[in-house]
Coordinates of C-alpha atoms and ligand atoms in Angstrom, one line a residue:
M1 CA 52.5 -98.4 25.2
P2 CA 50.8 -94.7 26.2
E3 CA 53.3 -92.3 27.8
K4 CA 51.5 -91.0 30.6
S5 CA 53.6 -91.8 33.9
V6 CA 51.6 -89.1 36.0
A7 CA 50.6 -91.4 38.9
N8 CA 52.7 -92.2 41.7
I9 CA 50.8 -95.1 43.0
G10 CA 48.3 -97.7 41.6
V11 CA 45.7 -99.9 42.9
V12 CA 44.7 -103.2 41.3
G13 CA 41.2 -104.4 42.3
L14 CA 38.5 -102.0 43.0
A15 CA 36.0 -103.9 45.0
V16 CA 35.1 -102.9 48.7
M17 CA 38.8 -102.8 49.9
G18 CA 40.7 -101.6 46.7
S19 CA 38.2 -98.8 46.0
N20 CA 38.4 -97.4 49.6
L21 CA 42.0 -97.9 49.7
A22 CA 42.4 -96.0 46.4
R23 CA 40.2 -93.2 47.6
N24 CA 42.4 -93.2 50.9
L25 CA 45.4 -92.7 48.9
A26 CA 44.0 -90.0 46.7
S27 CA 42.9 -88.0 49.6
R28 CA 46.5 -87.7 50.8
E29 CA 48.8 -84.7 49.6
G30 CA 51.0 -85.4 46.7
N31 CA 49.6 -88.7 45.5
T32 CA 47.8 -89.4 42.2
V33 CA 46.3 -92.8 42.0
A34 CA 46.1 -95.1 38.9
V35 CA 43.4 -97.7 39.2
F36 CA 42.6 -100.7 37.1
N37 CA 40.1 -103.6 37.8
R38 CA 39.6 -106.8 35.6
S39 CA 36.1 -106.0 35.1
R40 CA 36.0 -102.4 33.6
S41 CA 32.4 -101.3 35.1
R42 CA 34.0 -101.4 38.8
T43 CA 36.7 -98.8 37.2
D44 CA 34.2 -96.7 35.5
E45 CA 31.9 -96.7 38.4
L46 CA 34.8 -95.8 41.0
V47 CA 36.0 -92.8 38.6
A48 CA 32.7 -91.5 38.1
E49 CA 31.3 -91.6 41.7
H50 CA 34.5 -89.7 43.1
P51 CA 35.7 -87.3 40.5
E52 CA 37.2 -85.5 43.8
A53 CA 40.1 -88.1 43.7
G54 CA 41.3 -87.4 40.3
F55 CA 41.9 -90.9 39.6
L56 CA 43.5 -92.2 36.5
P57 CA 41.8 -95.0 35.1
A58 CA 43.5 -97.7 33.3
Y59 CA 41.7 -100.4 31.2
D60 CA 44.7 -103.0 30.5
Y61 CA 47.7 -103.9 32.6
E62 CA 50.0 -101.8 29.9
E63 CA 48.1 -98.8 30.2
F64 CA 48.4 -99.2 33.9
A65 CA 51.8 -99.6 34.1
A66 CA 52.2 -96.6 31.6
T67 CA 50.3 -94.4 33.7
L68 CA 52.6 -94.8 36.9
S69 CA 55.8 -93.0 37.4
K70 CA 59.0 -94.9 38.1
P71 CA 59.8 -96.9 39.9
R72 CA 56.3 -98.0 39.9
T73 CA 54.6 -98.7 43.0
A74 CA 51.1 -100.6 42.8
I75 CA 49.0 -102.4 45.5
I76 CA 46.8 -105.1 44.6
M77 CA 43.5 -105.6 46.5
V78 CA 42.1 -108.7 44.9
Q79 CA 40.6 -112.1 45.9
A80 CA 43.5 -114.0 47.6
G81 CA 44.7 -116.8 45.9
K82 CA 44.6 -117.5 42.4
G83 CA 43.3 -113.9 41.8
T84 CA 46.6 -112.7 43.3
D85 CA 48.7 -115.0 41.2
A86 CA 46.9 -113.7 38.1
V87 CA 47.5 -110.2 38.7
I88 CA 50.9 -110.7 39.6
D89 CA 51.6 -112.6 36.4
E90 CA 50.3 -109.9 34.2
L91 CA 51.9 -107.2 36.2
V92 CA 55.7 -108.6 36.1
Q93 CA 54.9 -108.7 32.5
V94 CA 54.6 -104.8 32.4
F95 CA 56.8 -103.7 35.2
E96 CA 60.5 -103.5 35.5
P97 CA 63.3 -103.9 37.9
G98 CA 63.1 -101.8 41.0
D99 CA 59.2 -101.4 40.8
I100 CA 57.1 -102.5 43.7
I101 CA 54.4 -104.9 43.7
V102 CA 52.3 -104.8 47.2
D103 CA 49.7 -107.5 47.8
G104 CA 47.3 -106.1 50.4
G105 CA 44.8 -109.1 50.4
N106 CA 44.5 -111.8 53.0
A107 CA 47.1 -114.1 51.4
L108 CA 48.4 -117.1 52.9
F109 CA 51.8 -116.2 54.3
T110 CA 53.4 -119.4 52.4
D111 CA 52.1 -118.3 49.3
T112 CA 53.9 -114.8 49.9
I113 CA 57.0 -116.3 50.8
R114 CA 56.6 -118.1 47.3
R115 CA 55.6 -115.3 45.5
E116 CA 58.2 -112.8 47.0
K117 CA 60.9 -115.2 45.7
A118 CA 59.6 -115.6 42.4
V119 CA 59.0 -112.2 41.6
R120 CA 62.4 -111.2 43.3
E121 CA 64.2 -113.2 40.5
T122 CA 62.8 -110.7 38.0
G123 CA 64.4 -107.6 39.7
I124 CA 60.9 -106.5 40.9
N125 CA 60.0 -106.3 44.5
F126 CA 57.2 -107.9 46.1
V127 CA 55.9 -107.1 49.3
G128 CA 53.0 -109.0 51.2
A129 CA 51.1 -106.4 53.5
G130 CA 48.1 -107.3 55.7
I131 CA 45.6 -104.8 56.0
S132 CA 42.8 -105.0 58.4
G133 CA 40.0 -102.4 59.0
G134 CA 37.3 -103.5 56.5
E135 CA 35.4 -101.0 54.3
E136 CA 35.9 -97.9 56.8
G137 CA 39.4 -98.8 57.7
A138 CA 40.6 -98.9 54.3
L139 CA 39.0 -95.5 53.4
N140 CA 39.8 -93.7 56.7
G141 CA 43.0 -95.6 57.7
P142 CA 43.7 -99.1 58.4
S143 CA 46.1 -101.1 60.3
I144 CA 49.0 -102.0 57.9
M145 CA 51.4 -105.2 58.4
P146 CA 53.8 -105.1 55.7
G147 CA 56.3 -107.7 55.3
G148 CA 59.0 -107.7 52.1
S149 CA 62.5 -106.3 52.1
D150 CA 64.2 -103.4 53.7
E151 CA 64.8 -102.0 50.5
S152 CA 61.0 -101.9 49.6
W153 CA 60.2 -100.6 53.0
V154 CA 62.3 -97.3 52.4
T155 CA 60.0 -96.6 49.6
L156 CA 56.6 -97.9 51.0
G157 CA 56.9 -96.8 54.4
P158 CA 56.1 -93.1 53.9
I159 CA 53.2 -94.1 51.6
L160 CA 51.8 -96.6 54.0
R161 CA 52.4 -94.3 57.0
S162 CA 50.4 -91.5 55.3
I163 CA 47.2 -93.8 54.7
A164 CA 47.3 -95.7 58.0
A165 CA 45.0 -95.3 60.8
V166 CA 46.8 -93.2 63.8
A167 CA 46.6 -94.3 67.3
E168 CA 48.0 -91.9 70.2
G169 CA 49.7 -90.0 67.5
E170 CA 51.6 -92.9 66.0
P171 CA 50.6 -94.4 62.5
C172 CA 49.3 -98.0 62.7
V173 CA 52.2 -99.6 60.5
T174 CA 55.3 -101.1 61.0
H175 CA 57.8 -103.0 58.9
V176 CA 57.0 -106.6 60.4
G177 CA 59.8 -108.6 58.9
H178 CA 60.9 -110.1 55.6
D179 CA 58.7 -111.9 53.0
G180 CA 55.8 -113.6 54.5
A181 CA 56.0 -111.8 57.9
G182 CA 53.4 -109.3 57.3
H183 CA 50.9 -111.8 56.1
F184 CA 51.8 -114.1 58.8
V185 CA 51.0 -111.3 61.5
K186 CA 47.7 -110.5 59.5
M187 CA 46.7 -114.1 59.6
V188 CA 47.2 -114.2 63.6
H189 CA 45.4 -111.0 63.8
N190 CA 42.4 -112.6 62.0
G191 CA 42.7 -115.7 64.3
I192 CA 42.6 -113.4 67.4
E193 CA 39.4 -111.6 65.6
Y194 CA 37.5 -114.9 65.3
A195 CA 38.1 -115.7 69.0
D196 CA 37.1 -112.1 70.0
M197 CA 34.0 -112.5 68.2
Q198 CA 33.1 -115.8 69.3
L199 CA 33.9 -114.8 73.1
I200 CA 31.4 -111.9 72.4
A201 CA 28.8 -114.1 71.0
E202 CA 29.0 -116.5 74.1
A203 CA 28.6 -113.7 76.4
Y204 CA 25.5 -112.5 74.6
D205 CA 23.9 -115.9 74.3
L206 CA 24.4 -116.5 78.4
I207 CA 23.2 -113.2 79.2
R208 CA 20.2 -113.4 77.0
R209 CA 19.1 -116.9 77.9
G210 CA 20.1 -116.8 81.5
T211 CA 18.4 -113.2 82.3
G212 CA 15.9 -113.1 79.5
K213 CA 16.9 -109.7 78.7
S214 CA 16.0 -108.4 75.1
P215 CA 18.9 -107.9 72.6
A216 CA 18.4 -103.9 73.2
E217 CA 19.0 -104.3 76.7
I218 CA 22.1 -106.3 76.1
A219 CA 23.2 -103.7 73.8
D220 CA 23.3 -101.3 76.6
I221 CA 25.1 -103.6 78.7
F222 CA 27.8 -103.9 76.0
A223 CA 27.6 -100.2 75.6
Q224 CA 28.5 -99.8 79.3
W225 CA 31.2 -102.3 78.9
N226 CA 32.8 -100.4 76.2
K227 CA 33.4 -98.0 78.7
G228 CA 35.8 -99.8 80.6
E229 CA 38.6 -102.6 80.3
L230 CA 36.8 -104.2 77.6
E231 CA 36.8 -101.2 75.3
S232 CA 37.0 -102.0 71.8
Y233 CA 35.7 -101.8 68.1
L234 CA 34.2 -105.4 68.4
I235 CA 32.4 -104.6 71.9
E236 CA 31.1 -101.3 70.2
I237 CA 29.8 -102.6 66.9
T238 CA 28.0 -105.4 69.0
A239 CA 25.9 -103.0 70.6
E240 CA 25.2 -101.6 67.4
V241 CA 24.3 -104.9 65.8
L242 CA 22.1 -105.8 69.0
R243 CA 20.2 -102.6 68.9
Q244 CA 19.2 -103.0 65.1
V245 CA 15.5 -103.4 64.4
D246 CA 14.5 -105.3 61.3
A247 CA 12.3 -103.0 59.2
E248 CA 10.5 -105.6 57.5
T249 CA 9.5 -107.7 60.8
G250 CA 9.8 -104.9 63.5
T251 CA 12.0 -107.6 65.5
P252 CA 15.6 -107.5 66.3
L253 CA 17.9 -107.7 63.4
V254 CA 19.9 -110.5 65.5
D255 CA 17.1 -112.8 65.5
V256 CA 16.3 -113.0 61.9
I257 CA 19.7 -113.3 60.8
L258 CA 20.3 -117.1 60.0
D259 CA 22.5 -118.5 62.7
Q260 CA 25.4 -119.9 60.4
A261 CA 28.6 -118.1 60.5
G262 CA 30.6 -117.8 57.6
A263 CA 34.4 -117.7 57.2
K264 CA 37.1 -117.0 54.4
G265 CA 39.6 -118.9 55.9
T266 CA 42.3 -117.0 57.8
G267 CA 40.9 -118.3 61.0
A268 CA 41.2 -121.8 59.8
W269 CA 45.1 -121.0 58.7
T270 CA 45.8 -119.5 62.0
V271 CA 44.8 -123.0 63.4
Q272 CA 46.3 -125.1 60.9
T273 CA 49.7 -123.2 61.1
A274 CA 49.8 -123.3 64.9
L275 CA 49.4 -127.1 64.6
D276 CA 52.2 -127.2 62.4
L277 CA 54.1 -125.2 65.0
G278 CA 52.8 -127.0 68.0
I279 CA 51.3 -123.9 69.5
P280 CA 47.8 -124.4 71.2
V281 CA 45.7 -121.8 70.1
S282 CA 42.7 -123.5 71.8
G283 CA 40.6 -120.5 72.0
I284 CA 41.1 -119.6 68.5
A285 CA 40.3 -123.2 67.3
E286 CA 37.3 -123.4 69.4
A287 CA 36.1 -120.2 67.6
V288 CA 36.9 -121.7 64.0
F289 CA 35.1 -124.9 65.1
A290 CA 32.0 -122.9 66.6
R291 CA 31.8 -121.3 62.8
S292 CA 32.0 -124.8 61.2
L293 CA 29.4 -126.2 63.8
S294 CA 26.9 -123.5 62.9
S295 CA 27.2 -124.1 59.6
K296 CA 26.0 -127.8 59.6
P297 CA 22.1 -127.3 59.4
A298 CA 21.6 -131.0 58.8
Q299 CA 23.5 -132.4 61.8
R300 CA 22.0 -129.7 64.0
A301 CA 18.3 -130.7 62.6
A302 CA 19.3 -134.3 63.6
A303 CA 20.7 -133.5 67.1
S304 CA 18.1 -131.0 68.2
D305 CA 16.0 -133.5 70.0
L306 CA 18.9 -135.0 71.7
P307 CA 18.4 -134.7 75.7
G308 CA 19.6 -131.6 77.4
P309 CA 19.8 -130.9 81.3
S310 CA 16.8 -132.1 83.1
E311 CA 16.3 -128.9 85.1
S312 CA 15.3 -125.6 83.6
W313 CA 17.8 -122.8 84.6
K314 CA 17.3 -119.3 85.3
V315 CA 19.7 -117.0 86.9
S316 CA 19.0 -115.7 90.4
D317 CA 20.8 -112.6 90.5
P318 CA 21.0 -111.2 87.0
D319 CA 23.4 -108.1 87.8
A320 CA 25.9 -110.4 89.4
F321 CA 25.3 -112.9 86.6
V322 CA 26.4 -110.0 83.9
E323 CA 29.1 -108.9 85.7
D324 CA 30.7 -112.6 85.8
V325 CA 30.3 -112.8 82.4
R326 CA 32.0 -109.6 81.9
K327 CA 34.7 -110.9 83.9
A328 CA 34.8 -114.1 82.2
L329 CA 35.0 -112.4 78.8
Y330 CA 38.0 -110.4 79.8
A331 CA 40.1 -113.5 81.0
S332 CA 39.2 -115.3 78.0
K333 CA 40.0 -112.6 75.8
I334 CA 43.7 -112.4 77.6
V335 CA 44.1 -116.0 76.7
A336 CA 43.3 -115.7 73.1
Y337 CA 45.6 -113.0 72.8
S338 CA 48.3 -114.7 74.6
Q339 CA 47.8 -117.7 72.4
G340 CA 48.0 -115.4 69.3
F341 CA 51.4 -113.9 70.3
D342 CA 52.7 -117.5 71.2
E343 CA 51.9 -118.4 67.4
I344 CA 53.9 -115.0 66.5
V345 CA 56.6 -115.7 68.3
A346 CA 56.8 -119.4 66.9
G347 CA 56.2 -118.4 63.5
A348 CA 59.0 -115.8 63.6
Q349 CA 61.6 -118.4 64.9
Q350 CA 60.6 -120.9 62.5
Y351 CA 60.9 -118.5 59.6
G352 CA 63.6 -116.2 60.9
W353 CA 61.8 -113.1 61.0
D354 CA 62.4 -110.5 63.4
I355 CA 59.2 -109.5 64.9
K356 CA 58.8 -106.9 67.5
K357 CA 55.8 -108.2 69.7
G358 CA 55.2 -104.7 71.2
D359 CA 55.1 -102.9 68.1
I360 CA 52.6 -105.6 66.6
A361 CA 50.1 -104.6 69.7
A362 CA 50.8 -101.3 68.9
I363 CA 49.7 -101.1 65.1
W364 CA 46.7 -103.0 66.5
R365 CA 45.5 -100.4 68.6
G366 CA 43.9 -98.4 65.7
G367 CA 42.3 -99.1 62.3
C368 CA 41.7 -102.8 62.5
I369 CA 39.0 -105.1 63.7
I370 CA 40.7 -105.8 66.9
R371 CA 41.5 -102.5 67.8
A372 CA 41.3 -101.9 71.6
Q373 CA 42.7 -100.0 74.5
F374 CA 43.9 -103.3 75.8
L375 CA 46.3 -103.4 73.2
N376 CA 48.5 -100.8 75.1
R377 CA 48.9 -103.2 78.0
I378 CA 50.2 -105.7 75.6
T379 CA 52.9 -103.3 74.4
E380 CA 53.6 -102.4 77.7
A381 CA 54.0 -106.1 78.8
Y382 CA 56.5 -106.5 75.9
A383 CA 58.2 -103.3 76.8
E384 CA 59.0 -104.4 80.4
D385 CA 60.0 -107.9 79.3
A386 CA 60.9 -108.6 75.7
G387 CA 61.6 -112.2 76.6
L388 CA 58.0 -112.9 78.1
V389 CA 57.6 -116.6 77.8
A390 CA 53.7 -116.1 77.9
L391 CA 51.8 -112.8 77.6
L392 CA 49.2 -113.8 80.3
T393 CA 52.0 -114.3 83.0
A394 CA 52.9 -110.5 82.4
P395 CA 52.1 -108.5 85.9
Y396 CA 48.9 -106.7 84.6
F397 CA 47.3 -109.7 83.0
R398 CA 48.4 -111.7 86.1
E399 CA 46.4 -109.4 88.1
A400 CA 43.5 -109.2 85.9
L401 CA 43.2 -113.1 85.6
G402 CA 43.5 -113.0 89.5
R403 CA 40.5 -110.9 89.9
T404 CA 38.4 -112.5 87.2
Q405 CA 39.2 -116.2 87.2
E406 CA 36.5 -117.0 90.1
A407 CA 33.8 -115.4 88.3
W408 CA 35.0 -116.9 85.0
R409 CA 34.8 -120.7 86.5
R410 CA 31.2 -119.9 87.8
V411 CA 30.2 -118.8 84.1
V412 CA 31.7 -122.0 82.7
V413 CA 30.1 -124.2 85.3
T414 CA 26.8 -122.5 84.7
A415 CA 26.9 -122.8 81.1
A416 CA 27.6 -126.4 81.5
Q417 CA 24.7 -127.0 83.9
A418 CA 22.4 -124.9 81.6
G419 CA 23.3 -126.6 78.6
I420 CA 24.6 -123.3 76.6
P421 CA 27.4 -124.1 74.4
S422 CA 30.4 -121.9 75.5
P423 CA 33.4 -123.4 73.9
A424 CA 35.5 -120.4 73.7
F425 CA 35.1 -119.6 77.5
S426 CA 35.9 -123.1 78.7
S427 CA 38.4 -124.2 76.5
S428 CA 40.4 -120.7 77.3
L429 CA 39.7 -121.6 81.0
A430 CA 41.0 -125.4 80.4
Y431 CA 44.2 -123.7 78.8
Y432 CA 44.6 -121.5 81.8
D433 CA 44.4 -124.3 84.4
G434 CA 46.6 -126.4 82.0
L435 CA 49.4 -123.8 81.6
R436 CA 49.2 -123.2 85.7
A437 CA 49.1 -127.1 86.5
D438 CA 52.1 -128.4 88.8
R439 CA 51.6 -131.5 86.8
L440 CA 49.6 -132.7 83.9
P441 CA 48.0 -136.0 83.0
A442 CA 50.4 -135.9 79.9
A443 CA 52.6 -138.2 82.3
L444 CA 49.9 -141.1 81.9
V445 CA 49.6 -140.3 78.0
Q446 CA 53.4 -140.9 77.7
G447 CA 53.0 -144.1 79.6
Q448 CA 50.2 -145.0 77.3
R449 CA 52.2 -144.4 74.1
D450 CA 55.2 -146.3 75.5
F451 CA 52.8 -149.1 76.2
F452 CA 51.6 -149.4 72.7
G453 CA 54.1 -148.1 70.7
A454 CA 57.5 -148.1 72.6
H455 CA 57.5 -144.5 72.0
T456 CA 59.8 -144.1 75.4
Y457 CA 59.4 -141.5 78.2
K458 CA 61.7 -139.4 80.1
R459 CA 61.6 -139.5 84.0
V460 CA 61.1 -136.6 86.5
D461 CA 64.0 -137.9 88.9
K462 CA 67.2 -138.7 86.4
D463 CA 68.3 -137.9 82.9
G464 CA 67.8 -140.2 80.0
V465 CA 65.3 -141.7 77.9
F466 CA 63.4 -144.9 79.3
H467 CA 61.2 -147.7 77.9
T468 CA 59.1 -150.2 79.9
L469 CA 59.3 -153.9 78.7
W470 CA 55.3 -153.8 78.7
S471 CA 54.9 -157.3 77.0
G472 CA 57.9 -159.0 78.9
D473 CA 58.7 -158.8 82.6
R474 CA 57.8 -155.0 82.6
S475 CA 61.0 -154.0 83.9
E476 CA 62.4 -150.4 82.6
I477 CA 65.6 -150.1 80.4
E478 CA 67.5 -147.0 79.7
T479 CA 67.2 -146.5 75.6
E480 CA 67.2 -143.9 72.5
P481 CA 64.7 -141.6 72.0
S482 CA 62.0 -143.4 69.8
T483 CA 61.8 -142.4 66.1
H484 CA 58.7 -143.8 65.0
Ligands
LIG1 N1 36.3 -107.3 52.7 C1 37.3 -107.0 53.8 O1 36.5 -106.5 54.8 C2 38.6 -107.3 53.6 C3 39.0 -107.9 52.7 N2 40.6 -108.0 52.9 C4 41.2 -108.7 51.6 O2 41.4 -107.7 50.7 C5 41.4 -108.6 49.5 C6 40.0 -107.5 48.6 O3 39.1 -107.7 49.4 P1 37.7 -107.3 48.6 O4 37.7 -106.0 48.5 O5 36.5 -107.9 49.6 O6 37.3 -107.8 47.4 P2 37.2 -109.5 47.1 O7 37.8 -110.5 47.9 O8 35.4 -109.8 47.0 O9 37.7 -109.5 45.7 C7 37.1 -109.2 44.5 C8 38.2 -108.3 43.8 O10 39.3 -109.4 43.1 C9 39.2 -109.1 41.7 N3 39.7 -110.3 41.2 C10 39.2 -111.6 41.5 N4 39.9 -112.8 40.8 C11 40.4 -112.2 39.7 C12 41.5 -112.3 38.9 N5 41.7 -113.6 38.4 N6 42.3 -111.5 38.1 C13 41.9 -109.9 38.5 N7 41.3 -109.6 39.4 C14 40.5 -110.5 40.0 C15 37.9 -108.6 41.1 O11 37.6 -108.3 39.9 P3 36.7 -108.3 39.3 O12 35.9 -107.1 39.7 O13 36.8 -108.3 37.9 O14 35.6 -109.5 39.7 C16 37.6 -107.7 42.5 O15 38.1 -106.6 42.1 C17 41.0 -109.9 49.6 O16 42.2 -110.4 49.5 C18 40.4 -109.6 51.0 O17 40.7 -110.8 51.8 C19 41.3 -107.7 53.8 C20 40.6 -107.0 54.8 C21 39.3 -106.7 55.0
LIG2 O1 40.5 -109.3 57.0 C1 39.4 -109.0 57.6 C2 39.5 -108.1 58.7 O2 40.3 -108.4 59.5 C3 38.4 -109.6 56.7 O3 37.1 -108.9 57.3 C4 38.1 -111.1 56.9 O4 37.2 -111.3 55.6 C5 37.2 -111.4 57.9 O5 37.2 -112.9 57.9 P1 36.1 -113.9 57.8 O6 35.4 -113.4 56.4 O7 36.6 -115.1 57.6 O8 35.1 -113.6 58.9

């Protein structure tokens, strides 16, 4: 093994995220960064393009380990899944007890739990850290959501604080919890990201089809919205995307982009995990499904001549409609975040993590894709009441929903009448109405379950578990809860 040992931190995986994170690390006082990538060309390119970073390139894992001072710290930024396992398998061969391996990719949190357990047995520390902010965030300061042991956090904390985004004077990083907690929270962050993006897309579609405004005019509306309570990175970049003109055709870029949304999987994981935990993240789910629906060209083509509304639709007061859409967007956004935080609470309970909800909202204020002013209100809500059972019932959100809900209803009705799909707007409203309902038709569902499967039910007027003898004399008996 070569005897170099001069870098205090290393990065494995030098694609978009890894190369920018390595540059971010190198730009901080006192850091010397070792870099390694499976394909040599990426390493060479990065080192050649950024001599100012003073990178120490390594071309195999032995050299990478030898370049790092002990205890070694390496951040993996590779394709999540098999790529992560492949790199960990290599690193544990050349690292020693006390060293730290950080996985900064978008790993599935259950994989992180498994990896942390396996790597810990070698004496090496393993930390799964969610990192958000894309290329620009990785370079200038992302939001970082590390899990892992308290011991690892002592070493990693100062490094991660030094490279994280700063919001209102505070670094956007906190020790989220043990083992997979960081990747769990990053997963939910991405689920909320999906919902936020879908809601914005629905707002754009309704305004465009309802008022006939051009993408550039709608860009102006979004830029205006970005000065108020909707202020956020996603609203800001939406205005930029809508203003962009395609150089080749001279038409708005948004009109030449194929309308099939991709997905790498974190949104689907959020929904799958929520289903396992029994948490209704309906707004996030609709956002995931909306991408799936968009990416079914054969089905869409086959359905394109199905009948729509018989009357053509035109908004009579465009300004009032735009304002209604803004309010519907804000109300639906509150629902998406409330659902996301419900999932974090349920995950923390299930996996034994002590996750501070207010701290999570605080580290999402800068660096990440869902960064927004609005997150301050979430931190405040949990500071006022750490045991808040549903975020949307906090005083600030209660007031906001109170003043937006009539507009929200008008927008959902209008969308349905006009035949414009607004799955995230409408499912969020249904969730809101479901949650606030005195009584739900779930009572009837229980009756149906008892009828066909003797699944039993509880009563509102007395304790116990009951079953009606549906195929007998239809009298009611007290019984044990159904186990089938
Ligand atoms: N792109 C983004 O905006 C964000 C991405 N992330 C996450 O960060 C991670 C990195 O993302 P990104 O930079 O986009 O890169 P990619 O997800 O596109 O992954 C490419 C990198 O993974 C390496 N790799 C793949 N398989 C292996 C393997 N078996 N062994 C070793 N290396 C392997 C590639 O090496 P090679 O060059 O040899 O092919 C390359 O360096 C991912 O987990 C991603 O989900 C997180 C936040 C934002
Ligand atoms: O983690 C991220 C941002 O937070 C990545 O950008 C992620 O890839 C986005 O997800 P998708 O590609 O599924 O839209």
